[in-house]
C-alpha cells in the first residue's frame, strides 16, 4: 500500500466516525442509552467522552512526538477515565458535536504533519509496548474508532438483554456480555 | 414500558440502521472492505445481504404469523445464506439502498400491524426456541441490527489486523477474531 493510499484510506475512515455516531445517537430515545456494554463497562456517553480524550491527548500528540523526538522520548501514558468528571454537564448531542469538531481539527493537523512515505516508517517509543511506527499509530487510531463504535452498539443492545427472551442464544452481542459464545 | 414507548423506541432504532450503514460504508475505499470479521465470517457486503434476507423473510412474516395463527403454526426456518447467489451482481451501495427501501416498507407494515399493547403479548411458535412473544420478536429485530452493524465494524477492523502491530493487545475487536480477551 503506498503512502498516499494508506493515509487516504485512514482519513476516509476517521472522518466517518463522528457522522456514524451522530446518525446512530442523535435523538435516539433515552431507553436505549442507560446501560453499559458489560458490567463495569461504558455507556454511549462514556465512549464519546473517551474518544474526545483520545483525540486531545493521544493520537496527534503521539504522532508529533514520533516526528520530533523519535524513540528518544516515550509517549505520555494515556488516562482512560479523564472524561468522567469533565463531561458531567454536557448532553450526549453536545459531546458528539465536540468530538466531531476535534476530529476535523486533528485530521487537518495529520495531513499537515505527514509529508511522505518515509514519515510513516518513523519510530517512537510506547511506554509499555516499546518501539512502534507512525503507520502502526494511524492503523490503531482507526481500529480504536471501530472498536468503540462497536462498543456503543453493544451498550444499546444491553438495554434489550432481557426483552429478547429465548432469542438471546443466537445474539452474540448479548452473549459476549456474559462471556459466552453464540450457539450454532 | 407502555406499548407506545416500546414500539416507538424500537422503530427509532430500526429506522436508523440503513442510515448508519450508509454513513459508514458509502464511498469507503475498497481497502477496508475485503476481510470477513472472523475466519469463515462475513464481509460488510455479506452482512448487508443477510439483513436484506431477514427483512424479506424473517421479521414481518413472523409477526404476521403470530397475529394470524398464534402458536398453532410454527415460523418458517430462516435461510442464512440466501444472499450469496442473489446479490452476486450488485454493488455495495446498491445493496445498502435496497436494504433501506425494504426497511422503510417493513416499518410501515409494522406500524399498521400492531394496534395496541395486547398485540405485543401475542404468542407464536419458533421452530427451535418454542413459544415467543411479538414483543420478543421486535426486541430481537433491533438487537440483530446492532449485532450485525458491530460485525461490519469488526470486518473493517480485520483489514488492519497486522497493520496495528503491537497495539493489537489493547484492541478487543481484533483479539476476539482469535478468541482472545483484551489485555489489562
mmCIF file with all atom_site columns, N, CA and C in Angstrom, chain A residues 9 12-13 16 19 23-24 26-29 31-32 126 128-129 132 136-137 140 142-143 146-147 149 153 157 160 163-167 170-173 176, chain B residues 9 12-13 16 19 23-24 26-29 31-32 128-129 132 136-137 140 142-143 146-147 149 153 157 160 163-167 170-173 176:
data_model
loop_
_atom_site.group_PDB
_atom_site.id
_atom_site.type_symbol
_atom_site.label_atom_id
_atom_site.label_alt_id
_atom_site.label_comp_id
_atom_site.label_asym_id
_atom_site.label_entity_id
_atom_site.label_seq_id
_atom_site.pdbx_PDB_ins_code
_atom_site.Cartn_x
_atom_site.Cartn_y
_atom_site.Cartn_z
_atom_site.occupancy
_atom_site.B_iso_or_equiv
_atom_site.pdbx_formal_charge
_atom_site.auth_seq_id
_atom_site.auth_comp_id
_atom_site.auth_asym_id
_atom_site.auth_atom_id
_atom_site.pdbx_PDB_model_num
ATOM 1   N N  . UNK A 1 9   ? -6.878  6.186   2.933  1.00 0.00 ? 9   UNK A N  1
ATOM 2   C CA . UNK A 1 9   ? -7.822  5.206   3.491  1.00 0.00 ? 9   UNK A CA 1
ATOM 3   C C  . UNK A 1 9   ? -8.058  5.442   4.977  1.00 0.00 ? 9   UNK A C  1
ATOM 4   N N  . UNK A 1 12  ? -10.259 8.497   5.381  1.00 0.00 ? 12  UNK A N  1
ATOM 5   C CA . UNK A 1 12  ? -11.642 8.216   4.954  1.00 0.00 ? 12  UNK A CA 1
ATOM 6   C C  . UNK A 1 12  ? -12.433 7.552   6.073  1.00 0.00 ? 12  UNK A C  1
ATOM 7   N N  . UNK A 1 13  ? -11.768 6.678   6.831  1.00 0.00 ? 13  UNK A N  1
ATOM 8   C CA . UNK A 1 13  ? -12.445 6.028   7.960  1.00 0.00 ? 13  UNK A CA 1
ATOM 9   C C  . UNK A 1 13  ? -12.608 7.002   9.117  1.00 0.00 ? 13  UNK A C  1
ATOM 10  N N  . UNK A 1 16  ? -15.367 9.539   9.041  1.00 0.00 ? 16  UNK A N  1
ATOM 11  C CA . UNK A 1 16  ? -16.727 8.999   9.131  1.00 0.00 ? 16  UNK A CA 1
ATOM 12  C C  . UNK A 1 16  ? -17.213 8.832   10.562 1.00 0.00 ? 16  UNK A C  1
ATOM 13  N N  . UNK A 1 19  ? -19.760 11.170  12.117 1.00 0.00 ? 19  UNK A N  1
ATOM 14  C CA . UNK A 1 19  ? -21.014 11.139  11.351 1.00 0.00 ? 19  UNK A CA 1
ATOM 15  C C  . UNK A 1 19  ? -21.807 9.871   11.667 1.00 0.00 ? 19  UNK A C  1
ATOM 16  N N  . UNK A 1 23  ? -25.461 9.832   13.420 1.00 0.00 ? 23  UNK A N  1
ATOM 17  C CA . UNK A 1 23  ? -26.606 9.178   12.757 1.00 0.00 ? 23  UNK A CA 1
ATOM 18  C C  . UNK A 1 23  ? -27.255 8.159   13.689 1.00 0.00 ? 23  UNK A C  1
ATOM 19  N N  . UNK A 1 24  ? -26.436 7.459   14.443 1.00 0.00 ? 24  UNK A N  1
ATOM 20  C CA . UNK A 1 24  ? -26.960 6.445   15.358 1.00 0.00 ? 24  UNK A CA 1
ATOM 21  C C  . UNK A 1 24  ? -27.610 7.063   16.595 1.00 0.00 ? 24  UNK A C  1
ATOM 22  N N  . UNK A 1 26  ? -28.084 10.640  17.645 1.00 0.00 ? 26  UNK A N  1
ATOM 23  C CA . UNK A 1 26  ? -28.758 11.932  17.738 1.00 0.00 ? 26  UNK A CA 1
ATOM 24  C C  . UNK A 1 26  ? -30.273 11.714  17.831 1.00 0.00 ? 26  UNK A C  1
ATOM 25  N N  . UNK A 1 27  ? -30.859 12.096  18.949 1.00 0.00 ? 27  UNK A N  1
ATOM 26  C CA . UNK A 1 27  ? -32.309 11.970  19.115 1.00 0.00 ? 27  UNK A CA 1
ATOM 27  C C  . UNK A 1 27  ? -32.792 10.567  19.436 1.00 0.00 ? 27  UNK A C  1
ATOM 28  N N  . UNK A 1 28  ? -31.872 9.626   19.632 1.00 0.00 ? 28  UNK A N  1
ATOM 29  C CA . UNK A 1 28  ? -32.287 8.263   20.000 1.00 0.00 ? 28  UNK A CA 1
ATOM 30  C C  . UNK A 1 28  ? -32.944 8.302   21.390 1.00 0.00 ? 28  UNK A C  1
ATOM 31  N N  . UNK A 1 29  ? -34.102 7.637   21.575 1.00 0.00 ? 29  UNK A N  1
ATOM 32  C CA . UNK A 1 29  ? -34.778 7.693   22.878 1.00 0.00 ? 29  UNK A CA 1
ATOM 33  C C  . UNK A 1 29  ? -33.873 7.209   24.022 1.00 0.00 ? 29  UNK A C  1
ATOM 34  N N  . UNK A 1 31  ? -34.370 5.387   26.421 1.00 0.00 ? 31  UNK A N  1
ATOM 35  C CA . UNK A 1 31  ? -34.499 3.968   26.778 1.00 0.00 ? 31  UNK A CA 1
ATOM 36  C C  . UNK A 1 31  ? -33.396 3.084   26.214 1.00 0.00 ? 31  UNK A C  1
ATOM 37  N N  . UNK A 1 32  ? -32.679 3.570   25.221 1.00 0.00 ? 32  UNK A N  1
ATOM 38  C CA . UNK A 1 32  ? -31.559 2.818   24.632 1.00 0.00 ? 32  UNK A CA 1
ATOM 39  C C  . UNK A 1 32  ? -30.213 3.128   25.296 1.00 0.00 ? 32  UNK A C  1
ATOM 40  N N  . UNK A 1 126 ? 6.505   3.599   22.781 1.00 0.00 ? 126 UNK A N  1
ATOM 41  C CA . UNK A 1 126 ? 5.333   3.485   23.647 1.00 0.00 ? 126 UNK A CA 1
ATOM 42  C C  . UNK A 1 126 ? 5.810   3.074   25.044 1.00 0.00 ? 126 UNK A C  1
ATOM 43  N N  . UNK A 1 128 ? 4.719   1.191   27.300 1.00 0.00 ? 128 UNK A N  1
ATOM 44  C CA . UNK A 1 128 ? 4.576   -0.233  27.632 1.00 0.00 ? 128 UNK A CA 1
ATOM 45  C C  . UNK A 1 128 ? 4.921   -1.164  26.476 1.00 0.00 ? 128 UNK A C  1
ATOM 46  N N  . UNK A 1 129 ? 4.641   -0.724  25.245 1.00 0.00 ? 129 UNK A N  1
ATOM 47  C CA . UNK A 1 129 ? 4.755   -1.628  24.090 1.00 0.00 ? 129 UNK A CA 1
ATOM 48  C C  . UNK A 1 129 ? 6.109   -1.552  23.400 1.00 0.00 ? 129 UNK A C  1
ATOM 49  N N  . UNK A 1 132 ? 7.305   1.534   18.157 1.00 0.00 ? 132 UNK A N  1
ATOM 50  C CA . UNK A 1 132 ? 6.144   1.478   17.255 1.00 0.00 ? 132 UNK A CA 1
ATOM 51  C C  . UNK A 1 132 ? 6.391   2.477   16.126 1.00 0.00 ? 132 UNK A C  1
ATOM 52  N N  . UNK A 1 136 ? 1.767   2.299   12.334 1.00 0.00 ? 136 UNK A N  1
ATOM 53  C CA . UNK A 1 136 ? 1.018   1.498   13.333 1.00 0.00 ? 136 UNK A CA 1
ATOM 54  C C  . UNK A 1 136 ? 0.119   2.388   14.189 1.00 0.00 ? 136 UNK A C  1
ATOM 55  N N  . UNK A 1 137 ? 0.605   3.582   14.516 1.00 0.00 ? 137 UNK A N  1
ATOM 56  C CA . UNK A 1 137 ? -0.221  4.516   15.297 1.00 0.00 ? 137 UNK A CA 1
ATOM 57  C C  . UNK A 1 137 ? -1.487  4.889   14.525 1.00 0.00 ? 137 UNK A C  1
ATOM 58  N N  . UNK A 1 140 ? -3.880  2.016   14.375 1.00 0.00 ? 140 UNK A N  1
ATOM 59  C CA . UNK A 1 140 ? -4.500  1.828   15.690 1.00 0.00 ? 140 UNK A CA 1
ATOM 60  C C  . UNK A 1 140 ? -5.582  2.879   15.942 1.00 0.00 ? 140 UNK A C  1
ATOM 61  N N  . UNK A 1 142 ? -7.544  4.159   13.737 1.00 0.00 ? 142 UNK A N  1
ATOM 62  C CA . UNK A 1 142 ? -8.765  3.747   13.013 1.00 0.00 ? 142 UNK A CA 1
ATOM 63  C C  . UNK A 1 142 ? -9.434  2.547   13.693 1.00 0.00 ? 142 UNK A C  1
ATOM 64  N N  . UNK A 1 143 ? -8.652  1.546   14.096 1.00 0.00 ? 143 UNK A N  1
ATOM 65  C CA . UNK A 1 143 ? -9.258  0.355   14.708 1.00 0.00 ? 143 UNK A CA 1
ATOM 66  C C  . UNK A 1 143 ? -9.842  0.699   16.081 1.00 0.00 ? 143 UNK A C  1
ATOM 67  N N  . UNK A 1 146 ? -13.236 1.947   15.411 1.00 0.00 ? 146 UNK A N  1
ATOM 68  C CA . UNK A 1 146 ? -14.154 0.848   15.076 1.00 0.00 ? 146 UNK A CA 1
ATOM 69  C C  . UNK A 1 146 ? -14.523 0.051   16.320 1.00 0.00 ? 146 UNK A C  1
ATOM 70  N N  . UNK A 1 147 ? -13.529 -0.177  17.184 1.00 0.00 ? 147 UNK A N  1
ATOM 71  C CA . UNK A 1 147 ? -13.767 -0.934  18.406 1.00 0.00 ? 147 UNK A CA 1
ATOM 72  C C  . UNK A 1 147 ? -14.788 -0.203  19.283 1.00 0.00 ? 147 UNK A C  1
ATOM 73  N N  . UNK A 1 149 ? -17.000 2.206   18.367 1.00 0.00 ? 149 UNK A N  1
ATOM 74  C CA . UNK A 1 149 ? -18.347 2.287   17.770 1.00 0.00 ? 149 UNK A CA 1
ATOM 75  C C  . UNK A 1 149 ? -19.072 0.957   18.010 1.00 0.00 ? 149 UNK A C  1
ATOM 76  N N  . UNK A 1 153 ? -22.669 0.062   20.060 1.00 0.00 ? 153 UNK A N  1
ATOM 77  C CA . UNK A 1 153 ? -23.747 -0.840  19.627 1.00 0.00 ? 153 UNK A CA 1
ATOM 78  C C  . UNK A 1 153 ? -24.036 -1.901  20.696 1.00 0.00 ? 153 UNK A C  1
ATOM 79  N N  . UNK A 1 157 ? -27.565 -2.575  22.693 1.00 0.00 ? 157 UNK A N  1
ATOM 80  C CA . UNK A 1 157 ? -28.130 -3.929  22.746 1.00 0.00 ? 157 UNK A CA 1
ATOM 81  C C  . UNK A 1 157 ? -28.379 -4.363  24.189 1.00 0.00 ? 157 UNK A C  1
ATOM 82  N N  . UNK A 1 160 ? -31.695 -4.242  25.883 1.00 0.00 ? 160 UNK A N  1
ATOM 83  C CA . UNK A 1 160 ? -32.718 -5.205  25.471 1.00 0.00 ? 160 UNK A CA 1
ATOM 84  C C  . UNK A 1 160 ? -32.326 -6.641  25.825 1.00 0.00 ? 160 UNK A C  1
ATOM 85  N N  . UNK A 1 163 ? -35.328 -8.375  27.133 1.00 0.00 ? 163 UNK A N  1
ATOM 86  C CA . UNK A 1 163 ? -36.518 -8.261  26.286 1.00 0.00 ? 163 UNK A CA 1
ATOM 87  C C  . UNK A 1 163 ? -36.512 -9.249  25.123 1.00 0.00 ? 163 UNK A C  1
ATOM 88  N N  . UNK A 1 164 ? -35.324 -9.711  24.702 1.00 0.00 ? 164 UNK A N  1
ATOM 89  C CA . UNK A 1 164 ? -35.272 -10.625 23.553 1.00 0.00 ? 164 UNK A CA 1
ATOM 90  C C  . UNK A 1 164 ? -35.715 -12.042 23.916 1.00 0.00 ? 164 UNK A C  1
ATOM 91  N N  . UNK A 1 165 ? -35.816 -12.338 25.212 1.00 0.00 ? 165 UNK A N  1
ATOM 92  C CA . UNK A 1 165 ? -36.286 -13.659 25.646 1.00 0.00 ? 165 UNK A CA 1
ATOM 93  C C  . UNK A 1 165 ? -35.387 -14.775 25.139 1.00 0.00 ? 165 UNK A C  1
ATOM 94  N N  . UNK A 1 166 ? -35.978 -15.884 24.636 1.00 0.00 ? 166 UNK A N  1
ATOM 95  C CA . UNK A 1 166 ? -35.172 -17.057 24.267 1.00 0.00 ? 166 UNK A CA 1
ATOM 96  C C  . UNK A 1 166 ? -34.255 -16.820 23.067 1.00 0.00 ? 166 UNK A C  1
ATOM 97  N N  . UNK A 1 167 ? -34.492 -15.733 22.288 1.00 0.00 ? 167 UNK A N  1
ATOM 98  C CA . UNK A 1 167 ? -33.631 -15.460 21.130 1.00 0.00 ? 167 UNK A CA 1
ATOM 99  C C  . UNK A 1 167 ? -32.194 -15.117 21.527 1.00 0.00 ? 167 UNK A C  1
ATOM 100 N N  . UNK A 1 170 ? -29.027 -16.753 20.133 1.00 0.00 ? 170 UNK A N  1
ATOM 101 C CA . UNK A 1 170 ? -28.492 -16.504 18.787 1.00 0.00 ? 170 UNK A CA 1
ATOM 102 C C  . UNK A 1 170 ? -27.762 -15.158 18.678 1.00 0.00 ? 170 UNK A C  1
ATOM 103 N N  . UNK A 1 171 ? -27.741 -14.384 19.748 1.00 0.00 ? 171 UNK A N  1
ATOM 104 C CA . UNK A 1 171 ? -27.289 -12.990 19.642 1.00 0.00 ? 171 UNK A CA 1
ATOM 105 C C  . UNK A 1 171 ? -25.938 -12.800 20.338 1.00 0.00 ? 171 UNK A C  1
ATOM 106 N N  . UNK A 1 172 ? -24.870 -12.950 19.548 1.00 0.00 ? 172 UNK A N  1
ATOM 107 C CA . UNK A 1 172 ? -23.516 -12.876 20.094 1.00 0.00 ? 172 UNK A CA 1
ATOM 108 C C  . UNK A 1 172 ? -23.237 -11.580 20.837 1.00 0.00 ? 172 UNK A C  1
ATOM 109 N N  . UNK A 1 173 ? -23.837 -10.480 20.383 1.00 0.00 ? 173 UNK A N  1
ATOM 110 C CA . UNK A 1 173 ? -23.565 -9.182  21.016 1.00 0.00 ? 173 UNK A CA 1
ATOM 111 C C  . UNK A 1 173 ? -24.065 -9.165  22.463 1.00 0.00 ? 173 UNK A C  1
ATOM 112 N N  . UNK A 1 176 ? -21.789 -12.179 24.544 1.00 0.00 ? 176 UNK A N  1
ATOM 113 C CA . UNK A 1 176 ? -20.443 -11.752 24.936 1.00 0.00 ? 176 UNK A CA 1
ATOM 114 C C  . UNK A 1 176 ? -20.450 -10.985 26.253 1.00 0.00 ? 176 UNK A C  1
ATOM 115 N N  . UNK B 2 9   ? -39.673 3.277   20.547 1.00 0.00 ? 9   UNK B N  1
ATOM 116 C CA . UNK B 2 9   ? -38.221 3.101   20.743 1.00 0.00 ? 9   UNK B CA 1
ATOM 117 C C  . UNK B 2 9   ? -37.650 2.098   19.736 1.00 0.00 ? 9   UNK B C  1
ATOM 118 N N  . UNK B 2 12  ? -37.480 3.740   16.343 1.00 0.00 ? 12  UNK B N  1
ATOM 119 C CA . UNK B 2 12  ? -36.417 4.763   16.296 1.00 0.00 ? 12  UNK B CA 1
ATOM 120 C C  . UNK B 2 12  ? -35.063 4.120   16.002 1.00 0.00 ? 12  UNK B C  1
ATOM 121 N N  . UNK B 2 13  ? -34.838 2.927   16.566 1.00 0.00 ? 13  UNK B N  1
ATOM 122 C CA . UNK B 2 13  ? -33.577 2.228   16.305 1.00 0.00 ? 13  UNK B CA 1
ATOM 123 C C  . UNK B 2 13  ? -33.566 1.640   14.892 1.00 0.00 ? 13  UNK B C  1
ATOM 124 N N  . UNK B 2 16  ? -32.867 3.839   11.950 1.00 0.00 ? 16  UNK B N  1
ATOM 125 C CA . UNK B 2 16  ? -31.506 4.373   11.854 1.00 0.00 ? 16  UNK B CA 1
ATOM 126 C C  . UNK B 2 16  ? -30.544 3.443   11.119 1.00 0.00 ? 16  UNK B C  1
ATOM 127 N N  . UNK B 2 19  ? -29.316 4.161   7.621  1.00 0.00 ? 19  UNK B N  1
ATOM 128 C CA . UNK B 2 19  ? -28.595 5.445   7.585  1.00 0.00 ? 19  UNK B CA 1
ATOM 129 C C  . UNK B 2 19  ? -27.196 5.307   8.175  1.00 0.00 ? 19  UNK B C  1
ATOM 130 N N  . UNK B 2 23  ? -23.770 5.863   6.091  1.00 0.00 ? 23  UNK B N  1
ATOM 131 C CA . UNK B 2 23  ? -22.774 6.848   6.534  1.00 0.00 ? 23  UNK B CA 1
ATOM 132 C C  . UNK B 2 23  ? -21.402 6.204   6.669  1.00 0.00 ? 23  UNK B C  1
ATOM 133 N N  . UNK B 2 24  ? -21.387 4.962   7.143  1.00 0.00 ? 24  UNK B N  1
ATOM 134 C CA . UNK B 2 24  ? -20.112 4.261   7.335  1.00 0.00 ? 24  UNK B CA 1
ATOM 135 C C  . UNK B 2 24  ? -19.507 3.783   6.019  1.00 0.00 ? 24  UNK B C  1
ATOM 136 N N  . UNK B 2 26  ? -20.718 4.090   2.473  1.00 0.00 ? 26  UNK B N  1
ATOM 137 C CA . UNK B 2 26  ? -20.876 4.699   1.146  1.00 0.00 ? 26  UNK B CA 1
ATOM 138 C C  . UNK B 2 26  ? -19.574 5.398   0.758  1.00 0.00 ? 26  UNK B C  1
ATOM 139 N N  . UNK B 2 27  ? -18.936 4.921   -0.298 1.00 0.00 ? 27  UNK B N  1
ATOM 140 C CA . UNK B 2 27  ? -17.704 5.539   -0.781 1.00 0.00 ? 27  UNK B CA 1
ATOM 141 C C  . UNK B 2 27  ? -16.463 5.183   0.009  1.00 0.00 ? 27  UNK B C  1
ATOM 142 N N  . UNK B 2 28  ? -16.586 4.309   1.000  1.00 0.00 ? 28  UNK B N  1
ATOM 143 C CA . UNK B 2 28  ? -15.392 3.899   1.763  1.00 0.00 ? 28  UNK B CA 1
ATOM 144 C C  . UNK B 2 28  ? -14.434 3.150   0.823  1.00 0.00 ? 28  UNK B C  1
ATOM 145 N N  . UNK B 2 29  ? -13.126 3.460   0.878  1.00 0.00 ? 29  UNK B N  1
ATOM 146 C CA . UNK B 2 29  ? -12.190 2.797   -0.031 1.00 0.00 ? 29  UNK B CA 1
ATOM 147 C C  . UNK B 2 29  ? -12.225 1.269   0.117  1.00 0.00 ? 29  UNK B C  1
ATOM 148 N N  . UNK B 2 31  ? -10.012 -0.857  0.240  1.00 0.00 ? 31  UNK B N  1
ATOM 149 C CA . UNK B 2 31  ? -9.019  -1.428  1.155  1.00 0.00 ? 31  UNK B CA 1
ATOM 150 C C  . UNK B 2 31  ? -9.588  -1.794  2.514  1.00 0.00 ? 31  UNK B C  1
ATOM 151 N N  . UNK B 2 32  ? -10.754 -1.261  2.868  1.00 0.00 ? 32  UNK B N  1
ATOM 152 C CA . UNK B 2 32  ? -11.409 -1.597  4.141  1.00 0.00 ? 32  UNK B CA 1
ATOM 153 C C  . UNK B 2 32  ? -12.377 -2.776  4.031  1.00 0.00 ? 32  UNK B C  1
ATOM 154 N N  . UNK B 2 128 ? -37.373 -23.792 16.727 1.00 0.00 ? 128 UNK B N  1
ATOM 155 C CA . UNK B 2 128 ? -36.388 -24.344 17.663 1.00 0.00 ? 128 UNK B CA 1
ATOM 156 C C  . UNK B 2 128 ? -36.550 -23.835 19.092 1.00 0.00 ? 128 UNK B C  1
ATOM 157 N N  . UNK B 2 129 ? -36.984 -22.581 19.230 1.00 0.00 ? 129 UNK B N  1
ATOM 158 C CA . UNK B 2 129 ? -36.993 -21.946 20.565 1.00 0.00 ? 129 UNK B CA 1
ATOM 159 C C  . UNK B 2 129 ? -38.315 -22.120 21.294 1.00 0.00 ? 129 UNK B C  1
ATOM 160 N N  . UNK B 2 132 ? -42.719 -17.778 21.796 1.00 0.00 ? 132 UNK B N  1
ATOM 161 C CA . UNK B 2 132 ? -42.115 -16.444 21.883 1.00 0.00 ? 132 UNK B CA 1
ATOM 162 C C  . UNK B 2 132 ? -43.239 -15.422 21.714 1.00 0.00 ? 132 UNK B C  1
ATOM 163 N N  . UNK B 2 136 ? -40.909 -9.914  22.089 1.00 0.00 ? 136 UNK B N  1
ATOM 164 C CA . UNK B 2 136 ? -39.563 -10.511 21.993 1.00 0.00 ? 136 UNK B CA 1
ATOM 165 C C  . UNK B 2 136 ? -39.055 -10.491 20.547 1.00 0.00 ? 136 UNK B C  1
ATOM 166 N N  . UNK B 2 137 ? -39.956 -10.714 19.593 1.00 0.00 ? 137 UNK B N  1
ATOM 167 C CA . UNK B 2 137 ? -39.561 -10.651 18.180 1.00 0.00 ? 137 UNK B CA 1
ATOM 168 C C  . UNK B 2 137 ? -39.059 -9.248  17.820 1.00 0.00 ? 137 UNK B C  1
ATOM 169 N N  . UNK B 2 140 ? -35.730 -8.562  19.373 1.00 0.00 ? 140 UNK B N  1
ATOM 170 C CA . UNK B 2 140 ? -34.690 -9.325  18.667 1.00 0.00 ? 140 UNK B CA 1
ATOM 171 C C  . UNK B 2 140 ? -34.337 -8.676  17.332 1.00 0.00 ? 140 UNK B C  1
ATOM 172 N N  . UNK B 2 142 ? -34.289 -5.516  16.696 1.00 0.00 ? 142 UNK B N  1
ATOM 173 C CA . UNK B 2 142 ? -33.386 -4.382  16.965 1.00 0.00 ? 142 UNK B CA 1
ATOM 174 C C  . UNK B 2 142 ? -31.988 -4.863  17.355 1.00 0.00 ? 142 UNK B C  1
ATOM 175 N N  . UNK B 2 143 ? -31.913 -5.869  18.220 1.00 0.00 ? 143 UNK B N  1
ATOM 176 C CA . UNK B 2 143 ? -30.589 -6.337  18.672 1.00 0.00 ? 143 UNK B CA 1
ATOM 177 C C  . UNK B 2 143 ? -29.847 -7.032  17.527 1.00 0.00 ? 143 UNK B C  1
ATOM 178 N N  . UNK B 2 146 ? -28.162 -4.341  15.667 1.00 0.00 ? 146 UNK B N  1
ATOM 179 C CA . UNK B 2 146 ? -26.981 -3.847  16.398 1.00 0.00 ? 146 UNK B CA 1
ATOM 180 C C  . UNK B 2 146 ? -25.831 -4.848  16.299 1.00 0.00 ? 146 UNK B C  1
ATOM 181 N N  . UNK B 2 147 ? -26.146 -6.135  16.416 1.00 0.00 ? 147 UNK B N  1
ATOM 182 C CA . UNK B 2 147 ? -25.140 -7.190  16.341 1.00 0.00 ? 147 UNK B CA 1
ATOM 183 C C  . UNK B 2 147 ? -24.448 -7.151  14.973 1.00 0.00 ? 147 UNK B C  1
ATOM 184 N N  . UNK B 2 149 ? -24.379 -4.603  12.726 1.00 0.00 ? 149 UNK B N  1
ATOM 185 C CA . UNK B 2 149 ? -23.602 -3.374  12.488 1.00 0.00 ? 149 UNK B CA 1
ATOM 186 C C  . UNK B 2 149 ? -22.249 -3.505  13.190 1.00 0.00 ? 149 UNK B C  1
ATOM 187 N N  . UNK B 2 153 ? -18.299 -3.429  11.660 1.00 0.00 ? 153 UNK B N  1
ATOM 188 C CA . UNK B 2 153 ? -17.137 -2.728  12.214 1.00 0.00 ? 153 UNK B CA 1
ATOM 189 C C  . UNK B 2 153 ? -15.969 -3.693  12.438 1.00 0.00 ? 153 UNK B C  1
ATOM 190 N N  . UNK B 2 157 ? -12.213 -3.564  10.801 1.00 0.00 ? 157 UNK B N  1
ATOM 191 C CA . UNK B 2 157 ? -11.028 -3.630  11.662 1.00 0.00 ? 157 UNK B CA 1
ATOM 192 C C  . UNK B 2 157 ? -10.100 -4.766  11.224 1.00 0.00 ? 157 UNK B C  1
ATOM 193 N N  . UNK B 2 160 ? -7.043  -4.297  9.162  1.00 0.00 ? 160 UNK B N  1
ATOM 194 C CA . UNK B 2 160 ? -5.868  -3.661  9.780  1.00 0.00 ? 160 UNK B CA 1
ATOM 195 C C  . UNK B 2 160 ? -5.266  -4.522  10.888 1.00 0.00 ? 160 UNK B C  1
ATOM 196 N N  . UNK B 2 163 ? -1.597  -4.386  10.585 1.00 0.00 ? 163 UNK B N  1
ATOM 197 C CA . UNK B 2 163 ? -1.044  -3.027  10.497 1.00 0.00 ? 163 UNK B CA 1
ATOM 198 C C  . UNK B 2 163 ? -0.915  -2.349  11.861 1.00 0.00 ? 163 UNK B C  1
ATOM 199 N N  . UNK B 2 164 ? -1.715  -2.750  12.849 1.00 0.00 ? 164 UNK B N  1
ATOM 200 C CA . UNK B 2 164 ? -1.652  -2.092  14.157 1.00 0.00 ? 164 UNK B CA 1
ATOM 201 C C  . UNK B 2 164 ? -0.426  -2.506  14.960 1.00 0.00 ? 164 UNK B C  1
ATOM 202 N N  . UNK B 2 165 ? 0.265   -3.584  14.528 1.00 0.00 ? 165 UNK B N  1
ATOM 203 C CA . UNK B 2 165 ? 1.489   -4.001  15.223 1.00 0.00 ? 165 UNK B CA 1
ATOM 204 C C  . UNK B 2 165 ? 1.219   -4.354  16.675 1.00 0.00 ? 165 UNK B C  1
ATOM 205 N N  . UNK B 2 166 ? 2.107   -3.919  17.595 1.00 0.00 ? 166 UNK B N  1
ATOM 206 C CA . UNK B 2 166 ? 1.994   -4.348  18.997 1.00 0.00 ? 166 UNK B CA 1
ATOM 207 C C  . UNK B 2 166 ? 0.750   -3.818  19.712 1.00 0.00 ? 166 UNK B C  1
ATOM 208 N N  . UNK B 2 167 ? 0.075   -2.804  19.126 1.00 0.00 ? 167 UNK B N  1
ATOM 209 C CA . UNK B 2 167 ? -1.125  -2.266  19.778 1.00 0.00 ? 167 UNK B CA 1
ATOM 210 C C  . UNK B 2 167 ? -2.276  -3.273  19.812 1.00 0.00 ? 167 UNK B C  1
ATOM 211 N N  . UNK B 2 170 ? -4.312  -4.297  22.906 1.00 0.00 ? 170 UNK B N  1
ATOM 212 C CA . UNK B 2 170 ? -5.317  -3.442  23.549 1.00 0.00 ? 170 UNK B CA 1
ATOM 213 C C  . UNK B 2 170 ? -6.640  -3.417  22.781 1.00 0.00 ? 170 UNK B C  1
ATOM 214 N N  . UNK B 2 171 ? -6.723  -4.071  21.639 1.00 0.00 ? 171 UNK B N  1
ATOM 215 C CA . UNK B 2 171 ? -7.864  -3.884  20.735 1.00 0.00 ? 171 UNK B CA 1
ATOM 216 C C  . UNK B 2 171 ? -8.753  -5.130  20.708 1.00 0.00 ? 171 UNK B C  1
ATOM 217 N N  . UNK B 2 172 ? -9.758  -5.103  21.566 1.00 0.00 ? 172 UNK B N  1
ATOM 218 C CA . UNK B 2 172 ? -10.646 -6.259  21.714 1.00 0.00 ? 172 UNK B CA 1
ATOM 219 C C  . UNK B 2 172 ? -11.291 -6.686  20.410 1.00 0.00 ? 172 UNK B C  1
ATOM 220 N N  . UNK B 2 173 ? -11.607 -5.719  19.544 1.00 0.00 ? 173 UNK B N  1
ATOM 221 C CA . UNK B 2 173 ? -12.291 -6.037  18.288 1.00 0.00 ? 173 UNK B CA 1
ATOM 222 C C  . UNK B 2 173 ? -11.412 -6.917  17.392 1.00 0.00 ? 173 UNK B C  1
ATOM 223 N N  . UNK B 2 176 ? -10.799 -10.604 19.587 1.00 0.00 ? 176 UNK B N  1
ATOM 224 C CA . UNK B 2 176 ? -11.928 -11.540 19.534 1.00 0.00 ? 176 UNK B CA 1
ATOM 225 C C  . UNK B 2 176 ? -11.883 -12.398 18.274 1.00 0.00 ? 176 UNK B C  1
#
